[in-house]
mmCIF file of C-alpha atoms in Angstrom:
data_model
loop_
_atom_site.group_PDB
_atom_site.id
_atom_site.type_symbol
_atom_site.label_atom_id
_atom_site.label_comp_id
_atom_site.label_asym_id
_atom_site.label_seq_id
_atom_site.Cartn_x
_atom_site.Cartn_y
_atom_site.Cartn_z
ATOM 1 C CA UNK A 1 81.083 7.239 55.215
ATOM 2 C CA UNK A 2 79.254 4.329 56.780
ATOM 3 C CA UNK A 3 80.327 2.694 60.018
ATOM 4 C CA UNK A 4 79.917 -0.906 61.224
ATOM 5 C CA UNK A 5 76.927 0.293 63.290
ATOM 6 C CA UNK A 6 75.175 1.701 60.227
ATOM 7 C CA UNK A 7 73.334 -1.348 58.817
ATOM 8 C CA UNK A 8 71.331 0.401 56.075
ATOM 9 C CA UNK A 9 74.206 1.368 53.740
ATOM 10 C CA UNK A 10 75.772 -2.038 54.258
ATOM 11 C CA UNK A 11 72.492 -3.735 53.280
ATOM 12 C CA UNK A 12 72.232 -1.481 50.272
ATOM 13 C CA UNK A 13 75.733 -2.501 49.189
ATOM 14 C CA UNK A 14 74.777 -6.165 49.560
ATOM 15 C CA UNK A 15 71.788 -5.682 47.243
ATOM 16 C CA UNK A 16 73.958 -4.101 44.564
ATOM 17 C CA UNK A 17 74.614 -6.705 41.820
ATOM 18 C CA UNK A 18 78.248 -7.787 41.516
ATOM 19 C CA UNK A 19 79.982 -6.315 38.480
ATOM 20 C CA UNK A 20 81.074 -9.791 37.359
ATOM 21 C CA UNK A 21 77.405 -10.764 37.039
ATOM 22 C CA UNK A 22 76.029 -7.405 35.965
ATOM 23 C CA UNK A 23 78.131 -7.088 32.783
ATOM 24 C CA UNK A 24 77.384 -10.525 31.277
ATOM 25 C CA UNK A 25 73.775 -10.154 32.375
ATOM 26 C CA UNK A 26 73.413 -6.854 30.529
ATOM 27 C CA UNK A 27 75.187 -8.360 27.519
ATOM 28 C CA UNK A 28 72.678 -11.218 27.500
ATOM 29 C CA UNK A 29 69.794 -8.749 27.782
ATOM 30 C CA UNK A 30 71.198 -6.737 24.864
ATOM 31 C CA UNK A 31 71.673 -9.893 22.829
ATOM 32 C CA UNK A 32 68.012 -10.798 23.310
ATOM 33 C CA UNK A 33 66.548 -7.327 23.096
ATOM 34 C CA UNK A 34 68.501 -5.605 20.313
ATOM 35 C CA UNK A 35 67.220 -7.840 17.478
ATOM 36 C CA UNK A 36 63.658 -7.052 18.548
ATOM 37 C CA UNK A 37 64.515 -3.351 18.717
ATOM 38 C CA UNK A 38 66.029 -3.536 15.238
ATOM 39 C CA UNK A 39 62.848 -5.206 14.009
ATOM 40 C CA UNK A 40 60.736 -2.406 15.460
ATOM 41 C CA UNK A 41 62.980 0.275 13.905
ATOM 42 C CA UNK A 42 62.954 -1.499 10.556
ATOM 43 C CA UNK A 43 59.173 -1.863 10.431
ATOM 44 C CA UNK A 44 57.321 0.115 7.724
ATOM 45 C CA UNK A 45 54.844 1.564 10.224
ATOM 46 C CA UNK A 46 53.036 3.763 7.685
ATOM 47 C CA UNK A 47 52.235 0.737 5.529
ATOM 48 C CA UNK A 48 51.906 -1.845 8.283
ATOM 49 C CA UNK A 49 48.130 -2.145 8.294
ATOM 50 C CA UNK A 50 47.947 -2.267 4.500
ATOM 51 C CA UNK A 51 50.603 -4.980 4.350
ATOM 52 C CA UNK A 52 48.995 -7.104 7.045
ATOM 53 C CA UNK A 53 45.420 -6.633 5.849
ATOM 54 C CA UNK A 54 46.043 -8.022 2.380
ATOM 55 C CA UNK A 55 44.105 -11.180 1.591
ATOM 56 C CA UNK A 56 46.876 -13.836 1.672
ATOM 57 C CA UNK A 57 48.485 -12.378 4.797
ATOM 58 C CA UNK A 58 45.221 -12.125 6.717
ATOM 59 C CA UNK A 59 44.445 -15.651 5.571
ATOM 60 C CA UNK A 60 47.782 -16.940 6.923
ATOM 61 C CA UNK A 61 47.266 -15.095 10.208
ATOM 62 C CA UNK A 62 43.778 -16.513 10.711
ATOM 63 C CA UNK A 63 44.989 -20.022 9.852
ATOM 64 C CA UNK A 64 47.874 -19.729 12.322
ATOM 65 C CA UNK A 65 45.590 -18.577 15.145
ATOM 66 C CA UNK A 66 43.094 -21.366 14.489
ATOM 67 C CA UNK A 67 45.652 -24.157 14.214
ATOM 68 C CA UNK A 68 47.702 -22.948 17.202
ATOM 69 C CA UNK A 69 44.553 -22.767 19.353
ATOM 70 C CA UNK A 70 43.544 -26.273 18.236
ATOM 71 C CA UNK A 71 47.048 -27.612 18.936
ATOM 72 C CA UNK A 72 46.915 -26.048 22.410
ATOM 73 C CA UNK A 73 43.510 -27.624 23.125
ATOM 74 C CA UNK A 74 44.787 -31.047 22.023
ATOM 75 C CA UNK A 75 47.903 -30.589 24.162
ATOM 76 C CA UNK A 76 45.746 -29.798 27.198
ATOM 77 C CA UNK A 77 43.591 -32.879 26.713
ATOM 78 C CA UNK A 78 46.567 -35.198 26.174
ATOM 79 C CA UNK A 79 49.343 -33.439 28.056
ATOM 80 C CA UNK A 80 47.815 -33.080 31.525
ATOM 81 C CA UNK A 81 47.144 -36.843 31.882
ATOM 82 C CA UNK A 82 50.642 -37.607 30.567
ATOM 83 C CA UNK A 83 52.168 -35.201 33.084
ATOM 84 C CA UNK A 84 50.211 -36.881 35.883
ATOM 85 C CA UNK A 85 51.463 -40.305 34.758
ATOM 86 C CA UNK A 86 55.046 -39.046 34.716
ATOM 87 C CA UNK A 87 54.768 -37.448 38.149
ATOM 88 C CA UNK A 88 52.597 -40.001 39.961
ATOM 89 C CA UNK A 89 52.261 -43.054 37.749
ATOM 90 C CA UNK A 90 55.544 -44.756 38.718
ATOM 91 C CA UNK A 91 55.851 -45.999 35.148
ATOM 92 C CA UNK A 92 58.564 -48.535 34.304
ATOM 93 C CA UNK A 93 61.284 -46.836 32.269
ATOM 94 C CA UNK A 94 60.166 -43.444 33.459
ATOM 95 C CA UNK A 95 63.505 -41.894 32.514
ATOM 96 C CA UNK A 96 63.216 -43.117 28.941
ATOM 97 C CA UNK A 97 59.608 -41.912 28.706
ATOM 98 C CA UNK A 98 60.623 -38.506 30.010
ATOM 99 C CA UNK A 99 63.413 -38.344 27.407
ATOM 100 C CA UNK A 100 60.947 -39.212 24.640
ATOM 101 C CA UNK A 101 58.598 -36.459 25.850
ATOM 102 C CA UNK A 102 61.424 -33.926 25.950
ATOM 103 C CA UNK A 103 63.011 -34.890 22.633
ATOM 104 C CA UNK A 104 60.761 -32.760 20.356
ATOM 105 C CA UNK A 105 61.983 -29.684 22.263
ATOM 106 C CA UNK A 106 65.599 -30.235 21.241
ATOM 107 C CA UNK A 107 65.167 -31.879 17.846
ATOM 108 C CA UNK A 108 65.613 -29.699 14.763
ATOM 109 C CA UNK A 109 62.008 -28.944 13.734
ATOM 110 C CA UNK A 110 62.547 -30.315 10.249
ATOM 111 C CA UNK A 111 63.457 -33.672 11.817
ATOM 112 C CA UNK A 112 60.097 -33.602 13.575
ATOM 113 C CA UNK A 113 58.441 -33.132 10.187
ATOM 114 C CA UNK A 114 60.337 -36.079 8.714
ATOM 115 C CA UNK A 115 59.350 -38.213 11.726
ATOM 116 C CA UNK A 116 55.686 -37.309 11.256
ATOM 117 C CA UNK A 117 55.941 -38.175 7.554
ATOM 118 C CA UNK A 118 57.516 -41.516 8.469
ATOM 119 C CA UNK A 119 54.529 -42.274 10.670
ATOM 120 C CA UNK A 120 51.598 -40.618 8.922
ATOM 121 C CA UNK A 121 52.801 -40.060 5.356
ATOM 122 C CA UNK A 122 51.221 -41.914 2.459
ATOM 123 C CA UNK A 123 53.955 -44.517 2.764
ATOM 124 C CA UNK A 124 54.317 -44.105 6.502
ATOM 125 C CA UNK A 125 53.976 -46.733 9.178
ATOM 126 C CA UNK A 126 50.351 -45.809 9.923
ATOM 127 C CA UNK A 127 49.563 -43.420 7.086
ATOM 128 C CA UNK A 128 49.645 -46.107 4.388
ATOM 129 C CA UNK A 129 46.928 -48.044 6.217
ATOM 130 C CA UNK A 130 44.813 -44.934 6.733
ATOM 131 C CA UNK A 131 44.851 -44.333 2.980
ATOM 132 C CA UNK A 132 44.268 -47.988 2.054
ATOM 133 C CA UNK A 133 41.477 -48.701 4.519
ATOM 134 C CA UNK A 134 39.753 -45.326 4.827
ATOM 135 C CA UNK A 135 41.029 -43.301 1.852
ATOM 136 C CA UNK A 136 42.239 -40.720 4.384
ATOM 137 C CA UNK A 137 45.519 -38.841 3.953
ATOM 138 C CA UNK A 138 46.955 -36.429 6.471
ATOM 139 C CA UNK A 139 50.092 -34.837 4.959
ATOM 140 C CA UNK A 140 49.711 -31.446 3.261
ATOM 141 C CA UNK A 141 46.367 -30.705 4.920
ATOM 142 C CA UNK A 142 45.306 -28.380 7.712
ATOM 143 C CA UNK A 143 45.174 -31.423 9.983
ATOM 144 C CA UNK A 144 48.876 -31.935 9.277
ATOM 145 C CA UNK A 145 49.548 -28.347 10.407
ATOM 146 C CA UNK A 146 47.783 -28.997 13.710
ATOM 147 C CA UNK A 147 49.650 -32.276 14.243
ATOM 148 C CA UNK A 148 53.030 -30.686 13.487
ATOM 149 C CA UNK A 149 52.313 -27.832 15.892
ATOM 150 C CA UNK A 150 51.107 -30.237 18.583
ATOM 151 C CA UNK A 151 54.212 -32.422 18.176
ATOM 152 C CA UNK A 152 56.611 -29.566 18.915
ATOM 153 C CA UNK A 153 54.449 -27.748 21.496
ATOM 154 C CA UNK A 154 53.087 -30.562 23.655
ATOM 155 C CA UNK A 155 56.337 -31.109 25.648
ATOM 156 C CA UNK A 156 56.182 -27.531 26.979
ATOM 157 C CA UNK A 157 52.812 -28.221 28.589
ATOM 158 C CA UNK A 158 53.779 -31.651 29.893
ATOM 159 C CA UNK A 159 56.980 -30.463 31.540
ATOM 160 C CA UNK A 160 55.270 -27.430 33.118
ATOM 161 C CA UNK A 161 52.513 -29.529 34.679
ATOM 162 C CA UNK A 162 54.894 -32.359 35.601
ATOM 163 C CA UNK A 163 57.111 -29.935 37.530
ATOM 164 C CA UNK A 164 54.108 -28.484 39.372
ATOM 165 C CA UNK A 165 52.817 -31.930 40.312
ATOM 166 C CA UNK A 166 56.188 -32.973 41.676
ATOM 167 C CA UNK A 167 56.367 -29.861 43.841
ATOM 168 C CA UNK A 168 52.798 -30.209 45.119
ATOM 169 C CA UNK A 169 52.151 -30.864 48.809
ATOM 170 C CA UNK A 170 50.595 -34.319 48.701
ATOM 171 C CA UNK A 171 49.003 -34.028 52.141
ATOM 172 C CA UNK A 172 45.899 -32.443 50.571
ATOM 173 C CA UNK A 173 45.493 -35.428 48.263
ATOM 174 C CA UNK A 174 46.059 -37.820 51.151
ATOM 175 C CA UNK A 175 43.343 -36.079 53.173
ATOM 176 C CA UNK A 176 40.969 -36.338 50.224
ATOM 177 C CA UNK A 177 41.724 -40.052 49.937
ATOM 178 C CA UNK A 178 41.136 -40.649 53.655
ATOM 179 C CA UNK A 179 37.741 -38.954 53.312
ATOM 180 C CA UNK A 180 36.746 -41.575 50.766
ATOM 181 C CA UNK A 181 37.242 -39.695 47.502
ATOM 182 C CA UNK A 182 38.294 -41.764 44.489
ATOM 183 C CA UNK A 183 41.564 -41.004 42.702
ATOM 184 C CA UNK A 184 39.651 -39.408 39.815
ATOM 185 C CA UNK A 185 37.663 -37.202 42.216
ATOM 186 C CA UNK A 186 40.846 -36.256 44.063
ATOM 187 C CA UNK A 187 42.533 -35.376 40.781
ATOM 188 C CA UNK A 188 39.558 -33.345 39.566
ATOM 189 C CA UNK A 189 38.644 -31.561 42.803
ATOM 190 C CA UNK A 190 42.020 -31.234 44.568
ATOM 191 C CA UNK A 191 45.038 -31.823 42.328
ATOM 192 C CA UNK A 192 43.908 -30.033 39.172
ATOM 193 C CA UNK A 193 42.878 -26.760 40.896
ATOM 194 C CA UNK A 194 46.214 -26.673 42.740
ATOM 195 C CA UNK A 195 48.242 -27.018 39.524
ATOM 196 C CA UNK A 196 45.924 -24.793 37.469
ATOM 197 C CA UNK A 197 48.508 -21.947 37.265
ATOM 198 C CA UNK A 198 51.068 -24.378 35.856
ATOM 199 C CA UNK A 199 48.505 -25.663 33.373
ATOM 200 C CA UNK A 200 47.835 -22.067 32.300
ATOM 201 C CA UNK A 201 51.531 -21.307 31.967
ATOM 202 C CA UNK A 202 52.100 -24.496 29.988
ATOM 203 C CA UNK A 203 49.184 -23.668 27.703
ATOM 204 C CA UNK A 204 50.655 -20.214 27.023
ATOM 205 C CA UNK A 205 54.026 -21.714 26.166
ATOM 206 C CA UNK A 206 52.294 -24.311 24.032
ATOM 207 C CA UNK A 207 50.276 -21.709 22.087
ATOM 208 C CA UNK A 208 53.304 -19.481 21.523
ATOM 209 C CA UNK A 209 55.412 -22.404 20.324
ATOM 210 C CA UNK A 210 52.655 -23.645 18.026
ATOM 211 C CA UNK A 211 52.139 -20.157 16.593
ATOM 212 C CA UNK A 212 55.813 -19.900 15.634
ATOM 213 C CA UNK A 213 56.265 -23.433 14.345
ATOM 214 C CA UNK A 214 57.867 -23.570 10.889
ATOM 215 C CA UNK A 215 60.221 -26.506 10.186
ATOM 216 C CA UNK A 216 57.938 -29.437 10.977
ATOM 217 C CA UNK A 217 54.976 -27.652 9.415
ATOM 218 C CA UNK A 218 56.562 -26.973 6.041
ATOM 219 C CA UNK A 219 58.003 -30.506 5.933
ATOM 220 C CA UNK A 220 54.847 -32.348 6.935
ATOM 221 C CA UNK A 221 52.114 -29.955 5.779
ATOM 222 C CA UNK A 222 53.714 -28.031 2.909
ATOM 223 C CA UNK A 223 52.849 -24.525 1.828
ATOM 224 C CA UNK A 224 49.390 -24.181 0.293
ATOM 225 C CA UNK A 225 47.610 -20.826 0.645
ATOM 226 C CA UNK A 226 44.495 -21.064 2.764
ATOM 227 C CA UNK A 227 45.212 -24.654 3.786
ATOM 228 C CA UNK A 228 48.700 -25.015 5.245
ATOM 229 C CA UNK A 229 50.407 -21.631 4.785
ATOM 230 C CA UNK A 230 50.814 -20.320 8.317
ATOM 231 C CA UNK A 231 52.382 -17.039 9.374
ATOM 232 C CA UNK A 232 55.967 -18.344 9.711
ATOM 233 C CA UNK A 233 55.730 -19.845 6.231
ATOM 234 C CA UNK A 234 54.304 -16.611 4.856
ATOM 235 C CA UNK A 235 57.188 -14.682 6.467
ATOM 236 C CA UNK A 236 59.726 -17.020 4.888
ATOM 237 C CA UNK A 237 58.203 -16.503 1.443
ATOM 238 C CA UNK A 238 57.858 -12.755 1.929
ATOM 239 C CA UNK A 239 61.577 -12.439 2.710
ATOM 240 C CA UNK A 240 62.296 -13.351 -0.910
ATOM 241 C CA UNK A 241 59.616 -11.195 -2.508
ATOM 242 C CA UNK A 242 58.857 -8.309 -0.144
ATOM 243 C CA UNK A 243 61.126 -7.770 2.889
ATOM 244 C CA UNK A 244 58.833 -5.012 4.175
ATOM 245 C CA UNK A 245 55.933 -7.443 4.246
ATOM 246 C CA UNK A 246 58.119 -9.986 6.080
ATOM 247 C CA UNK A 247 58.969 -7.394 8.723
ATOM 248 C CA UNK A 248 55.319 -6.400 9.054
ATOM 249 C CA UNK A 249 54.275 -10.019 9.541
ATOM 250 C CA UNK A 250 57.040 -10.527 12.082
ATOM 251 C CA UNK A 251 55.783 -7.506 14.018
ATOM 252 C CA UNK A 252 52.332 -9.065 14.137
ATOM 253 C CA UNK A 253 53.693 -12.313 15.579
ATOM 254 C CA UNK A 254 55.786 -10.435 18.137
ATOM 255 C CA UNK A 255 52.779 -8.382 19.227
ATOM 256 C CA UNK A 256 50.527 -11.447 19.528
ATOM 257 C CA UNK A 257 53.141 -13.406 21.498
ATOM 258 C CA UNK A 258 53.859 -10.470 23.810
ATOM 259 C CA UNK A 259 50.147 -9.831 24.362
ATOM 260 C CA UNK A 260 49.514 -13.446 25.335
ATOM 261 C CA UNK A 261 52.404 -13.429 27.790
ATOM 262 C CA UNK A 262 51.387 -10.096 29.321
ATOM 263 C CA UNK A 263 47.719 -11.058 29.697
ATOM 264 C CA UNK A 264 48.638 -14.269 31.529
ATOM 265 C CA UNK A 265 51.654 -12.887 33.369
ATOM 266 C CA UNK A 266 50.208 -13.417 36.838
ATOM 267 C CA UNK A 267 49.436 -17.072 36.134
ATOM 268 C CA UNK A 268 52.907 -17.523 34.639
ATOM 269 C CA UNK A 269 54.746 -16.167 37.615
ATOM 270 C CA UNK A 270 52.541 -17.918 40.158
ATOM 271 C CA UNK A 271 53.152 -21.231 38.447
ATOM 272 C CA UNK A 272 56.887 -20.839 38.846
ATOM 273 C CA UNK A 273 56.749 -19.579 42.392
ATOM 274 C CA UNK A 274 57.204 -15.887 41.655
ATOM 275 C CA UNK A 275 55.050 -12.858 42.390
ATOM 276 C CA UNK A 276 52.871 -11.095 39.801
#
């Protein structure tokens, strides 16, 4: 039995999680983990490679990887400057702008698809002029897939980088400015390297979100094999025709998502102030 002069057991008791937090925490972990476990147990492992390697499935997988990577690249090019403007730009109506940036994260994905059609559809606000003036249509093309994925994934990158910029020690930037560096040079040589882990973490989130995008894609881009049929769309169709194939495709997406997160784990944790 420990005494008041025995600090080690007392410290050990303090580190023990309270039961009132432990039980709901374990319940939450089970709620998140058991569906994935059920998916793994349900998977037709002996036929997995054959199911995934079939022509249409491999085609959907390759299309998903290409479009998600393109959407991530576009998000990096557009999202980092937008995050800087939100954090440092002192824009009028900054709260409204931040709400607009965040909105695609909470909107039902199908609403995002309808919004993109309203803007870029053949009768859309901009789309009708693109078709009239240039004969160029976006909906139901691979470009539409990339745009739909970018629309839902870009906020993840912006918010990650915005948070990092707001938490950054600005003394380094001030020193750079006093040494005569321009704002662009300071951003490129000082600010960007310091928020690089957050940029990496945001890019990972962006890629994973783009890879799993379904609602906006099927609404804005449709479901054409080889052109707009991505992995989530292929899984949805397979559920009606071949549940085993749907499970196999789901396993592939889980493995890819987990691999990306594991490979960039150190960057992820560093960006959010943790330890690898």
